[in-house]
Tab-separated table of C-alpha atoms in Angstrom:
chain	number	residue	atom	x	y	z
A	251	MET	CA	122.140	171.536	82.728
A	252	SER	CA	120.870	171.392	86.317
A	253	SER	CA	117.985	173.598	87.455
A	254	ASN	CA	120.307	175.246	90.016
A	255	LYS	CA	122.746	176.197	87.268
A	256	ASN	CA	119.899	177.539	85.151
A	257	ALA	CA	118.708	179.665	88.063
A	258	LEU	CA	122.189	181.113	88.645
A	259	ILE	CA	122.450	182.088	84.982
A	260	ARG	CA	119.045	183.777	85.125
A	261	TYR	CA	119.919	185.695	88.319
A	262	LYS	CA	123.179	186.868	86.796
A	263	THR	CA	121.382	187.972	83.634
A	264	LEU	CA	118.642	189.783	85.538
A	265	ASP	CA	121.253	191.516	87.688
A	266	LYS	CA	123.055	192.749	84.564
A	267	CYS	CA	119.817	194.133	83.126
A	268	LEU	CA	118.515	195.733	86.321
A	269	LYS	CA	121.717	197.700	86.937
A	270	ASN	CA	121.933	198.917	83.326
A	271	LYS	CA	121.318	202.698	83.498
A	272	TYR	CA	121.103	203.195	79.750
A	273	ARG	CA	118.280	200.877	78.756
A	274	LYS	CA	114.721	200.270	79.883
A	275	TYR	CA	113.675	196.640	80.418
A	276	THR	CA	110.100	195.391	80.401
A	277	LEU	CA	109.184	191.970	81.780
A	278	GLU	CA	109.150	190.631	78.209
A	279	ASP	CA	112.645	192.048	77.657
A	280	LEU	CA	113.894	190.295	80.781
A	281	ILE	CA	112.363	187.020	79.590
A	282	ASP	CA	114.118	187.377	76.229
A	283	GLU	CA	117.464	188.189	77.879
A	284	CYS	CA	117.248	185.138	80.159
A	285	SER	CA	116.282	182.874	77.275
A	286	GLU	CA	119.175	184.200	75.203
A	287	ALA	CA	121.641	183.697	78.080
A	288	LEU	CA	120.569	180.084	78.543
A	289	PHE	CA	120.853	179.520	74.794
A	290	GLU	CA	124.448	180.759	74.862
A	291	PHE	CA	125.354	178.437	77.716
A	292	GLU	CA	123.467	175.333	76.573
A	293	GLY	CA	123.785	175.745	72.806
A	294	LYS	CA	120.134	174.944	72.245
A	295	GLU	CA	116.837	176.791	72.204
A	296	SER	CA	115.656	177.419	75.739
A	297	TYR	CA	112.570	179.531	76.422
A	298	VAL	CA	112.085	180.921	79.925
A	299	SER	CA	108.485	181.334	81.002
A	300	LYS	CA	106.955	184.539	82.341
A	301	ARG	CA	106.165	182.824	85.634
A	302	THR	CA	109.806	181.729	86.062
A	303	VAL	CA	111.179	185.255	85.640
A	304	GLN	CA	108.519	186.698	87.962
A	305	LEU	CA	109.485	184.126	90.586
A	306	ASP	CA	113.183	184.953	90.085
A	307	LEU	CA	112.496	188.651	90.656
A	308	GLN	CA	110.509	187.784	93.771
A	309	ASN	CA	113.346	185.620	95.114
A	310	MET	CA	115.892	188.360	94.442
A	311	ARG	CA	113.732	190.854	96.355
A	312	SER	CA	113.351	188.527	99.337
A	313	GLU	CA	115.788	187.400	102.030
A	314	LYS	CA	115.638	183.827	100.713
A	315	PHE	CA	119.094	183.949	99.140
A	316	GLY	CA	120.353	186.975	101.064
A	317	TYR	CA	119.963	189.361	98.091
A	318	GLU	CA	117.139	191.674	99.261
A	319	ALA	CA	117.547	193.374	95.891
A	320	PRO	CA	115.880	196.852	95.627
A	321	ILE	CA	113.955	196.023	92.440
A	322	GLU	CA	111.342	198.579	91.416
A	323	VAL	CA	108.849	198.953	88.595
A	324	TYR	CA	108.757	202.460	87.176
A	325	GLU	CA	106.434	203.976	84.615
A	326	ARG	CA	104.321	200.908	85.398
A	327	LYS	CA	106.230	198.584	83.082
A	328	TYR	CA	110.023	198.973	83.338
A	329	TYR	CA	112.273	197.187	85.842
A	330	ARG	CA	115.457	198.441	87.508
A	331	TYR	CA	117.295	198.733	90.825
A	332	SER	CA	116.209	201.758	92.854
A	333	ASP	CA	119.814	201.923	94.059
A	334	PRO	CA	121.973	202.356	90.927
A	335	GLU	CA	125.050	201.068	92.786
A	336	TYR	CA	123.422	197.800	93.833
A	337	SER	CA	124.409	194.391	92.455
A	338	ILE	CA	123.859	190.883	93.769
A	339	HIS	CA	127.624	190.393	93.396
A	340	ASN	CA	128.575	192.994	95.989
A	341	ILE	CA	126.288	192.062	98.852
A	342	SER	CA	127.439	193.589	102.131
A	343	VAL	CA	128.006	191.410	105.180
A	344	ASN	CA	127.387	192.344	108.781
A	345	GLU	CA	129.709	191.944	111.763
A	346	SER	CA	128.278	188.537	112.614
A	347	ASP	CA	128.949	187.317	109.058
A	348	LEU	CA	132.539	188.588	109.238
A	349	LYS	CA	133.152	186.760	112.513
A	350	ALA	CA	131.757	183.513	111.094
A	351	MET	CA	133.898	183.884	107.953
A	352	ASN	CA	136.972	184.625	110.027
A	353	ASN	CA	136.440	181.521	112.157
A	354	ALA	CA	136.210	179.443	108.981
A	355	VAL	CA	139.430	180.996	107.641
A	356	GLN	CA	141.299	180.267	110.877
A	357	ILE	CA	140.272	176.608	110.649
A	358	LEU	CA	141.277	176.396	106.983
A	359	LYS	CA	144.683	177.935	107.773
A	360	GLN	CA	145.524	174.949	109.944
A	361	PHE	CA	145.438	172.758	106.838
A	362	LYS	CA	147.741	175.013	104.801
A	363	ASP	CA	150.747	172.685	105.156
A	364	PHE	CA	148.704	169.594	104.352
A	365	SER	CA	149.756	168.583	100.841
A	366	MET	CA	146.308	168.104	99.333
A	367	PHE	CA	145.255	171.567	100.573
A	368	LYS	CA	148.258	173.459	99.179
A	369	GLU	CA	146.255	174.658	96.192
A	370	MET	CA	143.895	176.341	98.670
A	371	ASN	CA	146.617	178.622	100.059
A	372	GLY	CA	145.886	181.416	97.570
A	373	VAL	CA	142.158	181.195	98.241
A	374	ILE	CA	142.694	181.335	101.993
A	375	GLN	CA	144.968	184.375	101.618
A	376	LYS	CA	142.318	186.168	99.552
A	377	LEU	CA	139.706	185.424	102.195
A	378	GLU	CA	142.006	186.748	104.897
A	379	ASP	CA	142.612	189.934	102.955
A	380	SER	CA	138.934	190.495	102.247
A	381	ILE	CA	137.754	190.100	105.837
A	382	HIS	CA	140.836	191.690	107.463
A	383	SER	CA	141.599	188.666	109.641
A	384	THR	CA	145.365	188.458	109.242
A	385	THR	CA	146.127	189.915	112.659
A	386	GLN	CA	143.613	187.859	114.603
A	387	LYS	CA	144.924	184.787	116.371
A	388	SER	CA	143.285	181.424	115.815
A	389	ILE	CA	140.768	180.583	118.520
A	390	ILE	CA	140.153	177.025	117.302
A	391	HIS	CA	143.202	174.775	117.285
A	392	LEU	CA	143.106	171.357	115.639
A	393	ASP	CA	145.436	168.610	116.812
A	394	LYS	CA	147.951	167.893	114.072
A	395	ASN	CA	151.519	166.682	113.817
A	396	GLU	CA	153.330	168.606	111.097
A	397	GLN	CA	156.344	166.268	111.376
A	398	LEU	CA	154.234	163.187	110.733
A	399	LYS	CA	155.742	161.019	108.011
A	400	GLY	CA	153.654	159.880	105.066
A	401	LEU	CA	151.540	162.976	104.478
A	402	GLU	CA	153.375	163.493	101.191
A	403	HIS	CA	151.590	160.376	99.917
A	404	ILE	CA	148.108	161.788	100.478
A	405	ASP	CA	147.844	163.354	97.011
A	406	ILE	CA	148.591	160.250	94.955
A	407	LEU	CA	146.468	158.050	97.226
A	408	TYR	CA	143.528	160.436	97.064
A	409	GLU	CA	143.756	160.746	93.280
A	410	SER	CA	144.111	156.991	92.874
A	411	ILE	CA	140.941	156.354	94.872
A	412	ALA	CA	139.037	159.061	92.984
A	413	ASN	CA	140.270	157.820	89.580
A	414	LYS	CA	140.109	154.109	90.485
A	415	LYS	CA	143.776	153.262	89.939
A	416	VAL	CA	145.654	150.167	91.123
A	417	LEU	CA	148.819	150.943	93.106
A	418	LYS	CA	152.141	149.274	93.755
A	419	ILE	CA	153.309	150.321	97.220
A	420	LEU	CA	156.761	149.628	98.632
A	421	TYR	CA	155.874	149.084	102.285
A	422	LYS	CA	157.738	148.116	105.425
A	423	SER	CA	155.657	147.200	108.437
A	424	PHE	CA	157.001	147.558	111.977
A	425	THR	CA	157.523	143.793	112.230
A	426	ALA	CA	159.073	143.238	108.775
A	427	ARG	CA	162.838	143.029	108.287
A	428	GLU	CA	162.637	144.155	104.675
A	429	SER	CA	160.301	146.252	102.558
A	430	ASN	CA	157.810	144.469	100.317
A	431	ILE	CA	155.752	145.536	97.309
A	432	TYR	CA	151.994	145.443	97.814
A	433	THR	CA	149.760	145.613	94.747
A	434	VAL	CA	146.559	147.109	96.127
A	435	HIS	CA	143.209	148.550	95.106
A	436	PRO	CA	142.861	151.704	97.286
A	437	GLN	CA	139.367	152.322	98.719
A	438	LEU	CA	139.434	154.846	101.582
A	439	LEU	CA	141.737	157.155	103.522
A	440	LYS	CA	141.272	157.090	107.293
A	441	GLU	CA	142.737	159.249	110.060
A	442	PHE	CA	142.917	157.858	113.587
A	443	ASN	CA	144.872	159.087	116.596
A	444	ASN	CA	146.795	161.572	114.445
A	445	ARG	CA	147.955	158.875	111.980
A	446	TRP	CA	146.730	158.233	108.442
A	447	PHE	CA	145.891	154.862	106.928
A	448	LEU	CA	144.984	153.566	103.476
A	449	ILE	CA	142.129	151.067	103.461
A	450	CYS	CA	142.723	148.863	100.449
A	451	LEU	CA	141.982	145.530	98.818
A	452	TYR	CA	145.024	143.245	98.790
A	453	LYS	CA	144.847	139.616	97.639
A	454	GLN	CA	141.049	139.635	97.918
A	455	LYS	CA	141.116	140.872	101.526
A	456	MET	CA	140.786	144.310	103.075
A	457	TYR	CA	143.923	145.739	104.678
A	458	ASN	CA	144.905	149.005	106.310
A	459	LEU	CA	148.376	150.339	105.508
A	460	ALA	CA	149.907	153.167	107.540
A	461	LEU	CA	151.075	156.047	105.368
A	462	ASP	CA	154.182	156.552	107.510
A	463	ARG	CA	155.390	153.044	106.556
A	464	MET	CA	155.082	153.651	102.806
A	465	GLU	CA	158.376	154.186	101.002
A	466	ARG	CA	157.329	154.433	97.344
A	467	ILE	CA	154.037	154.490	95.428
A	468	GLU	CA	153.448	153.874	91.732
A	469	THR	CA	150.270	153.417	89.703
A	470	ASP	CA	149.770	150.172	87.794
A	471	ASP	CA	147.653	150.856	84.704
A	472	ALA	CA	147.976	147.265	83.498
A	473	LEU	CA	145.600	145.927	86.166
A	474	GLN	CA	141.869	146.538	86.297
A	475	TYR	CA	140.752	148.314	89.447
A	476	ILE	CA	138.334	146.513	91.778
A	477	ASP	CA	135.900	148.916	93.427
A	478	LYS	CA	134.485	147.631	96.734
A	479	ASP	CA	132.251	150.723	96.952
A	480	LEU	CA	133.037	151.145	100.642
A	481	ASP	CA	131.017	153.518	102.790
A	482	GLY	CA	133.272	154.727	105.603
A	483	ASP	CA	130.486	155.114	108.163
A	484	GLU	CA	129.235	151.597	107.491
A	485	TYR	CA	132.672	149.993	107.217
A	486	PHE	CA	133.952	151.378	110.545
A	487	LYS	CA	130.658	151.265	112.462
A	488	ASP	CA	131.593	148.303	114.701
A	489	ILE	CA	135.145	149.259	115.631
A	490	VAL	CA	137.344	151.660	117.510
A	491	GLY	CA	140.265	152.690	115.307
A	492	VAL	CA	141.006	151.322	111.826
A	493	THR	CA	141.397	147.538	112.129
A	494	VAL	CA	138.303	145.817	110.749
A	495	SER	CA	138.038	142.018	110.587
A	496	ASP	CA	135.668	140.087	108.330
A	497	SER	CA	135.840	137.073	110.626
A	498	ILE	CA	135.300	138.699	114.042
A	499	ALA	CA	131.777	139.492	115.178
A	500	PRO	CA	131.097	142.520	117.411
A	501	ARG	CA	131.072	141.649	121.119
A	502	THR	CA	129.487	143.364	124.086
A	503	VAL	CA	132.270	144.866	126.184
A	504	VAL	CA	131.293	145.737	129.760
A	505	PHE	CA	133.657	147.985	131.716
A	506	TRP	CA	133.601	150.000	134.927
A	507	VAL	CA	135.064	153.494	135.269
A	508	ASP	CA	135.631	155.207	138.617
A	509	SER	CA	133.634	158.302	139.571
A	510	GLY	CA	136.524	160.654	138.838
A	511	ASN	CA	136.768	159.579	135.180
A	512	ALA	CA	133.212	158.486	134.387
A	513	PRO	CA	132.087	162.012	133.375
A	514	TYR	CA	134.792	162.087	130.682
A	515	VAL	CA	133.652	158.741	129.289
A	516	LYS	CA	130.043	159.925	129.305
A	517	THR	CA	130.786	163.114	127.397
A	518	LYS	CA	133.272	161.446	125.032
A	519	PRO	CA	131.969	157.908	124.444
A	520	LEU	CA	134.468	155.228	123.502
A	521	HIS	CA	132.070	154.189	120.722
A	522	LYS	CA	128.705	155.345	119.420
A	523	SER	CA	127.060	152.189	120.838
A	524	GLN	CA	128.047	153.138	124.402
A	525	GLU	CA	125.346	152.848	127.083
A	526	VAL	CA	125.262	153.223	130.875
A	527	ILE	CA	124.318	149.999	132.684
A	528	HIS	CA	124.617	151.145	136.296
A	529	GLU	CA	125.850	154.164	138.188
A	530	ASP	CA	126.629	154.826	141.861
A	531	GLN	CA	128.971	156.926	143.988
A	532	GLU	CA	131.944	154.672	143.268
A	533	GLY	CA	131.700	154.774	139.507
A	534	THR	CA	129.755	153.848	136.379
A	535	LEU	CA	129.317	150.579	134.517
A	536	PHE	CA	129.249	151.008	130.717
A	537	LYS	CA	128.811	148.723	127.731
A	538	ILE	CA	129.731	149.023	124.062
A	539	CYS	CA	129.287	146.616	121.158
A	540	VAL	CA	132.434	146.450	119.026
A	541	GLN	CA	134.985	144.180	117.425
A	542	ILE	CA	137.830	143.607	119.852
A	543	ASN	CA	141.001	144.861	118.213
A	544	PHE	CA	144.404	146.328	119.082
A	545	GLU	CA	143.139	149.929	119.075
A	546	LEU	CA	140.361	149.121	121.562
A	547	GLU	CA	142.843	147.455	123.925
A	548	ARG	CA	145.162	150.456	123.747
A	549	LEU	CA	142.277	152.792	124.507
A	550	LEU	CA	141.139	150.773	127.531
A	551	LEU	CA	144.690	150.422	128.849
A	552	GLY	CA	145.087	154.179	128.616
A	553	PHE	CA	142.685	154.660	131.543
A	554	GLY	CA	145.042	152.760	133.848
A	555	GLU	CA	143.646	151.934	137.254
A	556	ALA	CA	140.526	154.036	136.603
A	557	LEU	CA	138.950	151.378	134.349
A	558	ILE	CA	138.182	147.693	134.884
A	559	VAL	CA	136.983	145.394	132.094
A	560	HIS	CA	134.260	142.989	133.269
A	561	LYS	CA	133.329	141.222	130.019
A	562	PRO	CA	134.215	139.437	127.849
A	563	ARG	CA	136.379	137.182	129.997
A	564	LYS	CA	139.139	136.777	127.385
A	565	LEU	CA	139.614	140.538	127.115
A	566	ARG	CA	139.585	140.931	130.910
A	567	LEU	CA	142.312	138.295	131.302
A	568	ARG	CA	144.410	139.948	128.606
A	569	MET	CA	144.098	143.309	130.378
A	570	GLU	CA	145.125	141.686	133.671
A	571	GLU	CA	148.157	140.151	131.998
A	572	LYS	CA	149.265	143.457	130.487
A	573	PHE	CA	148.903	145.347	133.779
A	574	ARG	CA	150.757	142.588	135.601
A	575	ALA	CA	153.593	142.787	133.070
A	576	ALA	CA	153.653	146.580	133.414
A	577	GLY	CA	153.897	146.242	137.204
A	578	LYS	CA	156.874	143.889	136.863
A	579	ASN	CA	158.588	146.410	134.605
A	580	TYR	CA	158.463	148.989	137.384
A	581	GLN	CA	159.488	146.472	140.049
A	582	ASN	CA	162.576	145.470	138.066
A	583	LEU	CA	163.370	148.980	136.891
A	584	VAL	CA	166.919	150.165	137.499
A	585	VAL	CA	167.234	153.939	137.227
A	586	PRO	CA	170.699	155.500	136.976
A	587	ASP	CA	171.583	157.938	139.735
A	588	GLU	CA	169.941	161.177	138.570
A	589	ASN	CA	172.109	163.219	140.905
C-alpha cells in the first residue's frame, strides 16, 4: 500500500477517535487504533510508530492540508477536538473556494454531452447542488461542435488504447469511392481544429484516421497488440496539426506578417518553435521549424494577403499557385442576380 494511502487511513482513524465524545484516547491509544486500522486494510501486521502519529496530529493541526483541526490535550494526556462538532470531513470553504469550484463545474458542464464524460454527469450535478451554482451562467466557453460526427467512437477507441486491443475499423476517406477495413493498433487520440483523430499503427506505419470517417469499429482479440509507446508531446513536437511523416525532416519556414496581424501571431504562435527575426513598422518576419504538411499550408493560407512565405522556396511557390488559382475563381465567378 502506498504511503499516501497509509496516511489517509491514519487521518481518518484519528478523526474518528478525536471526535468520539464517549471515550478518552491517550497517544498510545491512538497509535493502537491506527495500527489496527492499517491491519484491517492490509491484512498484515502493521505497527505505527509514536513519531508518525505525533507528526500526523501536527499536520492535522496545521494549514498544510487545509484541516486546521482544533486538537487539544486535556488532563495532560488525553486527545480530542476542542470543538465537538468538528471533523476533517466537513471542512468549510470560503467564498474564494466556492468561486473556484464553481468555475471548475462550469468547465466540466461543457463536456456533459461528450460520450466518455457521460458517467460524470451525476458527479457534476452533485457539485452544482453543493455549491449552489445552478443559476450562474458559464463565464468560460470552450469551442466545441456538438453535431460533430464520430464522437460516439471515442469510448471504444479510448478503451482499446488503454487495454491494448487491436481494432478492425470500417473507414471511408474523403477520396475513397468505397469503405475499407483497416486493421490497426490504436496509440493516441488527438483533437485538432475541432476534429478528432486516431493515431494508429497500420501495416507497420503510423496513420491518423479521422473519427468522422469511421463507420464501424470492432475489436480483434486474435491479433497481438503492438505498443509503440507514443508520447504525444514528443510525437507531435515538429508539426502543426496531426499529420506526422517519418520521412520528412523539419524545415525552417520564414514568413512575414503585416503590422496589423503580427500582434496576433506573437501572442498565439503558429508553433512553439516560433521566433521573431526582424520587426519594423510594416510588419514582422517570423520563423518556425516544422514539417511541412497540409495543416500548416491551410493555416498559412488562412491569413490571406496579411502573410507572405519567404522560405522554403517550394512552399512559397505552392502558396503563390494557390492564391493565383483563388484569384481566377473570383475572376470567373458568375453570381446569379440576387435581386
